[in-house]
CSV table of C-alpha atoms and ligand atoms in Angstrom, one decimal:
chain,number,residue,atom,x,y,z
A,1,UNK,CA,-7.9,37.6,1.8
A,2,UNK,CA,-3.9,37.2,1.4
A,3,UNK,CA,-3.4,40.3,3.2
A,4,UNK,CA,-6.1,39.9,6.0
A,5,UNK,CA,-4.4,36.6,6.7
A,6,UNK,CA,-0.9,37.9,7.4
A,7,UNK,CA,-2.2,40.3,9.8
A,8,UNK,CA,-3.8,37.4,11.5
A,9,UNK,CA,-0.3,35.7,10.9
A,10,UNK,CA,-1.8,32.7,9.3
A,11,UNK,CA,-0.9,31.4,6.5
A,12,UNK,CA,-3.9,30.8,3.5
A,13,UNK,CA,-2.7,28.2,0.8
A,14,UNK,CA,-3.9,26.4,-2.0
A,15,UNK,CA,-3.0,23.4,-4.1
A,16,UNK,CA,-1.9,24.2,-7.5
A,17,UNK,CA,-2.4,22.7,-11.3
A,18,UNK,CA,0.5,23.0,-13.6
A,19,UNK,CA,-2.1,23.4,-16.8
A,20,UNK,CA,-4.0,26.2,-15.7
A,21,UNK,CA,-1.3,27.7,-13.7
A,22,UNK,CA,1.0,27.9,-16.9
A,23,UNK,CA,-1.9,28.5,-19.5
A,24,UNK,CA,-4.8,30.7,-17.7
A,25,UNK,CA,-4.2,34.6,-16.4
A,26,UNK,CA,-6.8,34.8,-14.0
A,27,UNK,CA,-6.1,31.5,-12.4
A,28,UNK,CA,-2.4,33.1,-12.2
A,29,UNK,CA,-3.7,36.2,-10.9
A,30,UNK,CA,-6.4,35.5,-8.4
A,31,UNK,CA,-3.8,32.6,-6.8
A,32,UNK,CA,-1.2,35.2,-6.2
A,33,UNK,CA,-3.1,37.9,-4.9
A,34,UNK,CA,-5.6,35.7,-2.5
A,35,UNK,CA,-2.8,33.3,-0.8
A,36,UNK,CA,0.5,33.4,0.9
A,37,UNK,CA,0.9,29.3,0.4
A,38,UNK,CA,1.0,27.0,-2.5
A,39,UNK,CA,1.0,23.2,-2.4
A,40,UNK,CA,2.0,21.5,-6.1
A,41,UNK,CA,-1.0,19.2,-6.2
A,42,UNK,CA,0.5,16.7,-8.1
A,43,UNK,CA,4.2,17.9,-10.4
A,44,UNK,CA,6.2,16.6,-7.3
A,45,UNK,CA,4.7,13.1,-6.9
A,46,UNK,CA,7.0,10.2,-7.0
A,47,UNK,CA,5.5,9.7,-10.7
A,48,UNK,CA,5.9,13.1,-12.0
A,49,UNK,CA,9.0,13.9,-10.9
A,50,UNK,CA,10.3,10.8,-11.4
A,51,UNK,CA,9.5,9.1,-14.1
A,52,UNK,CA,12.2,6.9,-15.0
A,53,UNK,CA,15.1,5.2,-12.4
A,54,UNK,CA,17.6,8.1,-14.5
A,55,UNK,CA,15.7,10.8,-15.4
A,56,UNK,CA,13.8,13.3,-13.0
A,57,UNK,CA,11.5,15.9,-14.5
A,58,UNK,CA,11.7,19.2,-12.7
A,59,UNK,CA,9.8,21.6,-15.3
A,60,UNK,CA,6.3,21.9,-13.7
A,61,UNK,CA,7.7,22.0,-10.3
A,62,UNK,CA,10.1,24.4,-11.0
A,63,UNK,CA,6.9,26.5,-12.3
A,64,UNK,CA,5.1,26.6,-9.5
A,65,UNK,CA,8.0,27.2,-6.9
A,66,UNK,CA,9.2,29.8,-9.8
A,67,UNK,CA,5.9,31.6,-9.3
A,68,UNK,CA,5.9,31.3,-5.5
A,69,UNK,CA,8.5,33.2,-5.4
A,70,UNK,CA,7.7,35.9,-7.9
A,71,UNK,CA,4.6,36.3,-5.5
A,72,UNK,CA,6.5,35.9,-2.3
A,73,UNK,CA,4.5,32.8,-1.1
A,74,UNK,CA,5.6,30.0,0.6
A,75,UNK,CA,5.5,26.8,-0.8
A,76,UNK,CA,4.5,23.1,0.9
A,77,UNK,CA,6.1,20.6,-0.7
A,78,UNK,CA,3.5,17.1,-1.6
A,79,UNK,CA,4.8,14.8,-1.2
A,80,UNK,CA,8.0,12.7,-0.7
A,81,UNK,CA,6.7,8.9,0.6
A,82,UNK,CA,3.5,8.1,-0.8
A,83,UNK,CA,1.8,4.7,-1.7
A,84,UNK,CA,0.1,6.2,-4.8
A,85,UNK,CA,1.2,7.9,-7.6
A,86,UNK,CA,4.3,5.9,-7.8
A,87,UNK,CA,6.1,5.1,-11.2
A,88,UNK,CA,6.1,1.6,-12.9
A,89,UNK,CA,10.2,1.2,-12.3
A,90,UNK,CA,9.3,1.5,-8.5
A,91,UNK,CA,6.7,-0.6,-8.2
A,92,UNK,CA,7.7,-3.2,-10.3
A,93,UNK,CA,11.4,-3.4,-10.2
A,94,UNK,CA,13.3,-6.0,-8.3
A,95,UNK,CA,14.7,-4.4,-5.4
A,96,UNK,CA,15.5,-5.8,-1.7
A,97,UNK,CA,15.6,-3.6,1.1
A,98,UNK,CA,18.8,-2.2,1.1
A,99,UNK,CA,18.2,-1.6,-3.1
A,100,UNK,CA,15.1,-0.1,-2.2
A,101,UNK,CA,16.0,2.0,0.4
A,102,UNK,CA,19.1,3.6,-1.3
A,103,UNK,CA,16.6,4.3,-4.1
A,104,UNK,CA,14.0,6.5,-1.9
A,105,UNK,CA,17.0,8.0,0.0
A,106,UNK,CA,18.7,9.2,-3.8
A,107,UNK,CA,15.1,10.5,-4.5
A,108,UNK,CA,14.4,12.5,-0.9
A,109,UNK,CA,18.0,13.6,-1.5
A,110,UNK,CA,17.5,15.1,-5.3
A,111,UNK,CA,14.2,16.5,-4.5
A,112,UNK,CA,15.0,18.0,-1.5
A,113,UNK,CA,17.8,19.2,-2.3
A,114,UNK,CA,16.7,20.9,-5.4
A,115,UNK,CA,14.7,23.0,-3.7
A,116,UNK,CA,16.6,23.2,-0.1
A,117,UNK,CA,15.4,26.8,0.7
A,118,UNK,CA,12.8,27.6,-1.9
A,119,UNK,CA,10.2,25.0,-0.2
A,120,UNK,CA,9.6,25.6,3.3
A,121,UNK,CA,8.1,22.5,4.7
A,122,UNK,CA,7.4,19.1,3.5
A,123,UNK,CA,5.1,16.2,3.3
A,124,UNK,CA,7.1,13.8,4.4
A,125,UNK,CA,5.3,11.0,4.6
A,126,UNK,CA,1.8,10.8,3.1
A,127,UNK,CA,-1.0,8.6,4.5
A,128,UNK,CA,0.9,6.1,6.2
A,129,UNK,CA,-1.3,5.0,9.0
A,130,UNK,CA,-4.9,2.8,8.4
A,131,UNK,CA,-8.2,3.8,9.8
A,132,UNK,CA,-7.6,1.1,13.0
A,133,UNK,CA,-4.4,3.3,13.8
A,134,UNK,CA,-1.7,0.3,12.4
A,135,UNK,CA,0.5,1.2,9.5
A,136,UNK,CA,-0.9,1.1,6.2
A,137,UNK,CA,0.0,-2.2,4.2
A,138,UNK,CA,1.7,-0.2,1.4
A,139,UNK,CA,4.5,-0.8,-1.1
A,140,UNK,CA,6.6,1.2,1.0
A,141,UNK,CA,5.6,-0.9,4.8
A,142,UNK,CA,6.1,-3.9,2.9
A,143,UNK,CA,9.5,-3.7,1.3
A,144,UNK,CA,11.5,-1.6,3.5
A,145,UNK,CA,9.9,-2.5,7.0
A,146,UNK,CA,8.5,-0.4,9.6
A,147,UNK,CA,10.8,2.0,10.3
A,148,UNK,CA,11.0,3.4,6.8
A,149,UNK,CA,8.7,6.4,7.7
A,150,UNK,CA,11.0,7.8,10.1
A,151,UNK,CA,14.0,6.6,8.6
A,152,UNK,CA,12.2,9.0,5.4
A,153,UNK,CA,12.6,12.3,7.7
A,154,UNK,CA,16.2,11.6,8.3
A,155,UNK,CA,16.6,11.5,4.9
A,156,UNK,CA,14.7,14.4,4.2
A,157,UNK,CA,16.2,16.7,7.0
A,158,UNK,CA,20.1,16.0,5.8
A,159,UNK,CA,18.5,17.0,2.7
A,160,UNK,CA,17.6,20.0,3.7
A,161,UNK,CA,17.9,20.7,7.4
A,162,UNK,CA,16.3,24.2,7.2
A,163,UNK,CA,12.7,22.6,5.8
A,164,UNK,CA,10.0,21.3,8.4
A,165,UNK,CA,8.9,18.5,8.3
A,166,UNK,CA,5.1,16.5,7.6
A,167,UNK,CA,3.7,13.5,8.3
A,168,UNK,CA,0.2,13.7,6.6
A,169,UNK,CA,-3.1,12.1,6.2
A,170,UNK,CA,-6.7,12.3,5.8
A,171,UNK,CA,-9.6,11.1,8.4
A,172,UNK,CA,-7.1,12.3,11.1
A,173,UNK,CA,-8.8,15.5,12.4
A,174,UNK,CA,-11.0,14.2,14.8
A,175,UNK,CA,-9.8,12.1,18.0
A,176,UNK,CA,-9.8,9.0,16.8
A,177,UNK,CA,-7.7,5.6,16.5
A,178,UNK,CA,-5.8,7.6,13.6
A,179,UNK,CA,-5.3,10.5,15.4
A,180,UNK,CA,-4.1,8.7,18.4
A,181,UNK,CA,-1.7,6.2,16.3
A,182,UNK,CA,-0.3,9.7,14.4
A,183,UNK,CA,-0.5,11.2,17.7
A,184,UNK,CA,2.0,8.3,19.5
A,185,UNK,CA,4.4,8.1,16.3
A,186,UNK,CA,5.0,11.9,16.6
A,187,UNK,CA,5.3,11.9,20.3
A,188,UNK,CA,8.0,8.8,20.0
A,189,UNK,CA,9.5,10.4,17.3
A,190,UNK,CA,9.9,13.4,19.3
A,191,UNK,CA,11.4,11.7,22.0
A,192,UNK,CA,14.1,10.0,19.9
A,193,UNK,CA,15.2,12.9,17.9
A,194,UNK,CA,13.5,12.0,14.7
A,195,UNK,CA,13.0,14.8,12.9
A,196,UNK,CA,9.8,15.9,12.6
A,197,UNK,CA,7.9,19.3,13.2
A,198,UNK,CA,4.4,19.4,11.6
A,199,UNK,CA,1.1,17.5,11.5
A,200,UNK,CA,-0.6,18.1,8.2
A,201,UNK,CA,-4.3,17.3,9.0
A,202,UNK,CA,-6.0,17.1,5.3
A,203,UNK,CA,-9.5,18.0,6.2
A,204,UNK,CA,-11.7,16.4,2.2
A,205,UNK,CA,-15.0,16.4,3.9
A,206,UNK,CA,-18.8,16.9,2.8
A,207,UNK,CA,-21.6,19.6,3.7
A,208,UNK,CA,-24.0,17.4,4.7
A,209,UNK,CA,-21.5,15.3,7.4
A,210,UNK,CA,-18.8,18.0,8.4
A,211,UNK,CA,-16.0,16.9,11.0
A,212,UNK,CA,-17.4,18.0,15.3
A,213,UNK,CA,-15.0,20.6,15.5
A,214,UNK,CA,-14.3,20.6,18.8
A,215,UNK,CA,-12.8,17.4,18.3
A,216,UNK,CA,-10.2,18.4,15.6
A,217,UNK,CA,-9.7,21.1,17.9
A,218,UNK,CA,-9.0,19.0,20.6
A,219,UNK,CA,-6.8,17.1,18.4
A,220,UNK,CA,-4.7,20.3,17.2
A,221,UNK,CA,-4.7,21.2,20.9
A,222,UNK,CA,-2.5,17.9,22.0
A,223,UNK,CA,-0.4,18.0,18.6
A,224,UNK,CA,0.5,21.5,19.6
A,225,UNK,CA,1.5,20.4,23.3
A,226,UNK,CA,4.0,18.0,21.5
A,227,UNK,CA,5.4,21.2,20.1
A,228,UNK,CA,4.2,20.3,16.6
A,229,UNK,CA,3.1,22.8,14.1
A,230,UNK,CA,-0.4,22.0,12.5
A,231,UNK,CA,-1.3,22.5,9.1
A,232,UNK,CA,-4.8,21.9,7.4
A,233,UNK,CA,-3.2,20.8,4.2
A,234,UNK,CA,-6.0,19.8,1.6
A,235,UNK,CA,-9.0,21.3,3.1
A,236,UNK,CA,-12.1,21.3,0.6
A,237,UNK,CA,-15.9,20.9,1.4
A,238,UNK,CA,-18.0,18.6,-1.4
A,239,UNK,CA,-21.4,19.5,-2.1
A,240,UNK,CA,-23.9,17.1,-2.3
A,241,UNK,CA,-25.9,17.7,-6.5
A,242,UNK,CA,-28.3,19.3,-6.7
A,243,UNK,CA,-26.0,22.7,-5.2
A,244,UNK,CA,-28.6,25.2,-4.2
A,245,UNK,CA,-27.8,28.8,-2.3
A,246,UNK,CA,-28.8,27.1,1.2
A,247,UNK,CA,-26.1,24.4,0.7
A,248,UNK,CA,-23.5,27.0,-0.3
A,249,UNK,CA,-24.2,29.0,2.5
A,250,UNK,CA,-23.9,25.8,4.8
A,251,UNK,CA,-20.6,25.0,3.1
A,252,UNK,CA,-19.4,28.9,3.5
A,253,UNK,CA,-20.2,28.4,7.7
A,254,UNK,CA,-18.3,25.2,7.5
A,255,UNK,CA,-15.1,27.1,5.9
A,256,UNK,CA,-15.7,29.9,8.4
A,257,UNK,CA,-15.9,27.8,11.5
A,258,UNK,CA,-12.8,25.7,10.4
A,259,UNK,CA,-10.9,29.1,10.0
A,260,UNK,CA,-12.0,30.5,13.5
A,261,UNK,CA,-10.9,27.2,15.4
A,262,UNK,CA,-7.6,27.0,13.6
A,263,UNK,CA,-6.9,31.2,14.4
A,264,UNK,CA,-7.7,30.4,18.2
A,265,UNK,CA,-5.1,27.4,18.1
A,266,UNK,CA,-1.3,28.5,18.3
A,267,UNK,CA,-0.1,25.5,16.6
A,268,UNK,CA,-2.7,25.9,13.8
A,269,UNK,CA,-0.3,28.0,11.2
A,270,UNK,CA,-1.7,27.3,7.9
A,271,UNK,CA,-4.9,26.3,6.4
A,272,UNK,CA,-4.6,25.1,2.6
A,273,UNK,CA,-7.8,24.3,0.2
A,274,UNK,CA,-7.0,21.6,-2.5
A,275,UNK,CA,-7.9,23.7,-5.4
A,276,UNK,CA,-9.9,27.4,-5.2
A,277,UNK,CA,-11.7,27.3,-8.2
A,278,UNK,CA,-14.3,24.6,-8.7
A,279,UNK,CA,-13.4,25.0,-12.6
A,280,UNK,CA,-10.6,22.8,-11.2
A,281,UNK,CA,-10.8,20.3,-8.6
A,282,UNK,CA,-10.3,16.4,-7.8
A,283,UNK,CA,-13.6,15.8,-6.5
A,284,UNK,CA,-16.0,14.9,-9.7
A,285,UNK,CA,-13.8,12.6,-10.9
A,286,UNK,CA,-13.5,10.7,-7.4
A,287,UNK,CA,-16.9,11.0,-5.7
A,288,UNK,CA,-20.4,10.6,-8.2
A,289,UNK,CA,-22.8,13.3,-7.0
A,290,UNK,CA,-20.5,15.5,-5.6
A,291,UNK,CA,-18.8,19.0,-6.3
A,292,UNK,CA,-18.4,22.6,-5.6
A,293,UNK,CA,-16.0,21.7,-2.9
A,294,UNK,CA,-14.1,25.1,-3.2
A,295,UNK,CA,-14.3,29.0,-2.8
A,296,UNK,CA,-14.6,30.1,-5.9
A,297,UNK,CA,-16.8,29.3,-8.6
A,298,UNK,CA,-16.1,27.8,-12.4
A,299,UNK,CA,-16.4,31.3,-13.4
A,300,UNK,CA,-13.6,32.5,-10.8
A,301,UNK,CA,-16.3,34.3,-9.1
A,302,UNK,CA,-16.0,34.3,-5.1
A,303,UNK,CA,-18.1,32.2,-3.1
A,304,UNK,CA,-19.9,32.6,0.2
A,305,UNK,CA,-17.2,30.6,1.6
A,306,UNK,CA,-14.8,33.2,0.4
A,307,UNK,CA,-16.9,35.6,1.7
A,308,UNK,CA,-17.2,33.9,5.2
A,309,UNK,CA,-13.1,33.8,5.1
A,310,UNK,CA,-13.0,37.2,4.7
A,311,UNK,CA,-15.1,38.4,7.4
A,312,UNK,CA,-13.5,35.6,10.0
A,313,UNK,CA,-10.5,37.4,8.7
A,314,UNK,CA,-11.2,40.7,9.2
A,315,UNK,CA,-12.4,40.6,12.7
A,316,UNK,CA,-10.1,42.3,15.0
B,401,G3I,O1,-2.1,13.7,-16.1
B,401,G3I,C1,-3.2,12.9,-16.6
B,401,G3I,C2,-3.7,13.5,-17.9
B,401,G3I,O2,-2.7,13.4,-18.9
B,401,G3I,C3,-5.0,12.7,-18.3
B,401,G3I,O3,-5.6,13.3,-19.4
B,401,G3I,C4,-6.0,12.7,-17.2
B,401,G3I,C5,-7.3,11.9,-17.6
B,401,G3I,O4,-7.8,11.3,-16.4
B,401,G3I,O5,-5.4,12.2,-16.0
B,401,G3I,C6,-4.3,12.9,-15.6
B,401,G3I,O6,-3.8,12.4,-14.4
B,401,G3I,C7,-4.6,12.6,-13.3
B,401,G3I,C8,-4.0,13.5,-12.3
B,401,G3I,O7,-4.7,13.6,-11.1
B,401,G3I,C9,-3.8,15.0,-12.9
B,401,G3I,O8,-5.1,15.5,-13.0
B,401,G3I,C10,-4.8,11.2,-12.6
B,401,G3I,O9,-5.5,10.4,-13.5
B,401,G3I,C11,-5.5,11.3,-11.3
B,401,G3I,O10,-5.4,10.1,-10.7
B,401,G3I,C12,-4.8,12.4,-10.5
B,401,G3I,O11,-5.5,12.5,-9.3
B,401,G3I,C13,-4.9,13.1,-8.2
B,401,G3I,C14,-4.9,12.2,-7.0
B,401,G3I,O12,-4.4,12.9,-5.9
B,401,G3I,C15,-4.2,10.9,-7.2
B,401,G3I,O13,-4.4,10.0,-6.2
B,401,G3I,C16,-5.6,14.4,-7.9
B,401,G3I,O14,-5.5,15.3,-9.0
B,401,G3I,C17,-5.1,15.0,-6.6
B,401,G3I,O15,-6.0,16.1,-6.3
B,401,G3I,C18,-5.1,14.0,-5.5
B,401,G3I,O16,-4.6,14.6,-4.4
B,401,G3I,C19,-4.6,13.7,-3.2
B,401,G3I,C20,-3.3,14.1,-2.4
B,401,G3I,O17,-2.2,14.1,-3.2
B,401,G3I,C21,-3.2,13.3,-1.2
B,401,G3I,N1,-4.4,13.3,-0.4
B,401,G3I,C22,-5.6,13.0,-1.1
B,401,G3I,C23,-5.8,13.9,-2.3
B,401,G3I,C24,-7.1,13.7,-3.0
B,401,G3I,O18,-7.1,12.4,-3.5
C-alpha cells in the first residue's frame, strides 16, 4: 500500500501506540512497510509529555519519531492545544493569563523545538470550535481568552518555522456550522498572517451512518481554495456488533470511496487511520457495541478495507 501511495503522491498514515510499537514485531513491521505517515496517538499529549510543571518526558515520543525515521516516514505531530488529556498542574494550578500563557508558550516552544525538523506538521490546535460553530468553552478559551488559538500558531511557527501547521477537529468534514466556523477562522487567519497551513479533518465515523461525501468533498474543495493543505487525520470506520462479511465489505467501500475523493482533491495530501490493527484501537473502550473500525484484523490479517485501498491505489 506504502508504495502504491507514493506513486499516487499521497501520503497513507496511521496513529501509533508506544506499547505495541516498542514490544510487538509485526506491529513494527507491517507499520513501516504499509505507511509513509505516523501520528503518536497519545506520547505527545499535554499529559504525557508533560507531566509535571519541571519535568517533560520525551522517551515514547522519541520512539516513535526514532522509528519514523529509520523507515523514512513522516511524522504528524498530536497535538499541541488540547482541552483533554491535560496534566493536574495545568488544570489546577493558579495561573492568570499572562502565567498561563507563558506556560503554553514554554511548552509549544520545548516540544516544537525538540523535534524542529524531525516532525513535519502539527496539530496545532485540537478541537477548538463546538458543534453550533462558537469556540468550545474549554480550559484553554476560558483562561487565556479568545485569541489563544492563534496566538498558539505563533508560538508554534517561531518554534519551528519549517513545520505546517493544524487546526483540527472532528464532525468537521461535512458543510456544516463547524466547517463554516473552521472555515472563517482559517480564512481570517490567512488574511492576517497567522500562521497556519493545514486543515486536519478527523473523519471517527460508523458503517451504518457514513459522512455524504460529496459534502466533505465540497468542504476540502473550499479549504483548498484558501490555499490550505487537507489532511484526514484520524480516519477509522466502527462497526456496528454483530460484524458479519456484508458489514465489512460496506466498511471496505466506505474506506475506498474516502480514498478516491481525497486522490481527486489537490489539497487532500494525506489520509491517516487512528490505529490499523483492530487488536488496537480506541473505539471499544469509547462506544458499547462497536468495533472493527480498522484495516486490519486482531490477527494482523488485512481486511477488505485494505484490500479496497489497494485497488483505489493501484488504478492508473
Ligand atoms: O495509559 C493508561 C494505562 O496505564 C491504563 O492501564 C489504561 C486503562 O484504561 O488507560 C491508559 O490511558 C488511556 C490512554 O488512552 C492510552 O491507552 C486513557 O485512559 C484513555 O483515556 C486514552 O484515550 C485516548 C483518547 O484520545 C483520550 O481522549 C485514546 O487512546 C486516543 O485514541 C484518543 O484519541 C483522540 C485524539 O487524540 C483526538 N481526537 C479524538 C480521538 C479519539 O478520542
Amino acid at each position: 500500500m506504502r508504495q502504491l501511495a507514493e506513486r499516487r503522491d499521497i501520503h497513507i498514515g496511521a496513529a501509533v501506540a508506544y506499547e505495541p510499537l516498542a514490544q510487538e514485531q509485526l506491529y513494527a513491521q507491517i507499520l513501516g512497510k504499509e505507511f509513509n505517515l505516523l501520528t503518536p496517538e497519545n506520547v505527545m499529549k499535554f499529559e504525557l509529555i508533560h507531566p509535571d510543571p519541571e519535568r517533560y518526558d520525551f522517551l515514547a515520543a522519541d520512539f516513535l519519531v526514532d522509528f519514523a525515521k529509520e523507515n523514512a516516514m513522516r511524522v504528524h505531530g498530536h497535538t499541541l492545544v488540547w482541552h483533554q488529556q491535560l496534566p493536574g498542574w495545568v488544570v489546577n494550578g493558579k495561573w492568570n493569563r499572562d502565567t498561563l500563557a507563558e506556560a503554553l508558550q514554554a511548552h509549544i516552544a520545548a516540544v516544537v523545538g525538540r523535534y524542529r525538523g524531525r516532525v513535519a506538521t502539527w496539530d496545532v490546535v485540537n478541537e477548538g470550535i463546538d458543534e453550533n460553530g462558537a469556540l468550545r468553552q474549554t480550559f484553554w478559551l476560558k483562561n487565556l481568552g479568545e485569541d489563544y488559538i492563534e496566538q498558539a500558531f505563533r508560538w508554534a511557527h517561531s518554534a519551528d518555522p519549517e513545520a505546517l501547521l493544524f487546526y483540527n477537529d472532528y464532525g468537521a468534514e461535512e458543510i456544516n456550522r463547524k466547517s463554516d466556523a473552521i472555515y472563517q477562522m482559517a480564512q481570517e487567519f490567512l488574511k492576517r498572517g497567522v500562521p497556519i497551513h493545514g486543515i486536519g479533518l478527523q473523519m471517527h465515523i460508523t458503517e451504518d451512518n457514513p459522512p455524504d461525501l460529496e459534502k466533505v468533498q465540497r468542504n476540502i474543495h473550499r479549504l483548498g481554495e484558501l490555499g490550505l493543505i487537507v489532511h484526514i487525520t484520524e480516519l477509522d470506520i466502527r462497526i456496528r456488533e454483530p460484524v458479519s462479511k456484508a458489514k465489512l465489505d460496506h466498511q471496505a467501500e466506505i474506506y475506498g470511496a474516502i480514498l478516491k475523493m481525497c486522490l481527486e482533491e489537490p489539497a487532500c495530501q494525506a489520509i491517516v487511520i487512528w490505529g490499523f490493527t483492530d487488536k488496537y484501537s480506541w473505539i471499544p473502550y469509547f462506544f458499547e457495541h462497536y468495533n472493527d473500525a480498522l484495516i486490519f484484523d486482531r490477527e494482523y490479517q488485512p481486511k477488505p478495507a485494505y484490500l479496497e485501498l489497494v485497488e483505489i491505489l493501484s488504478e492508473p
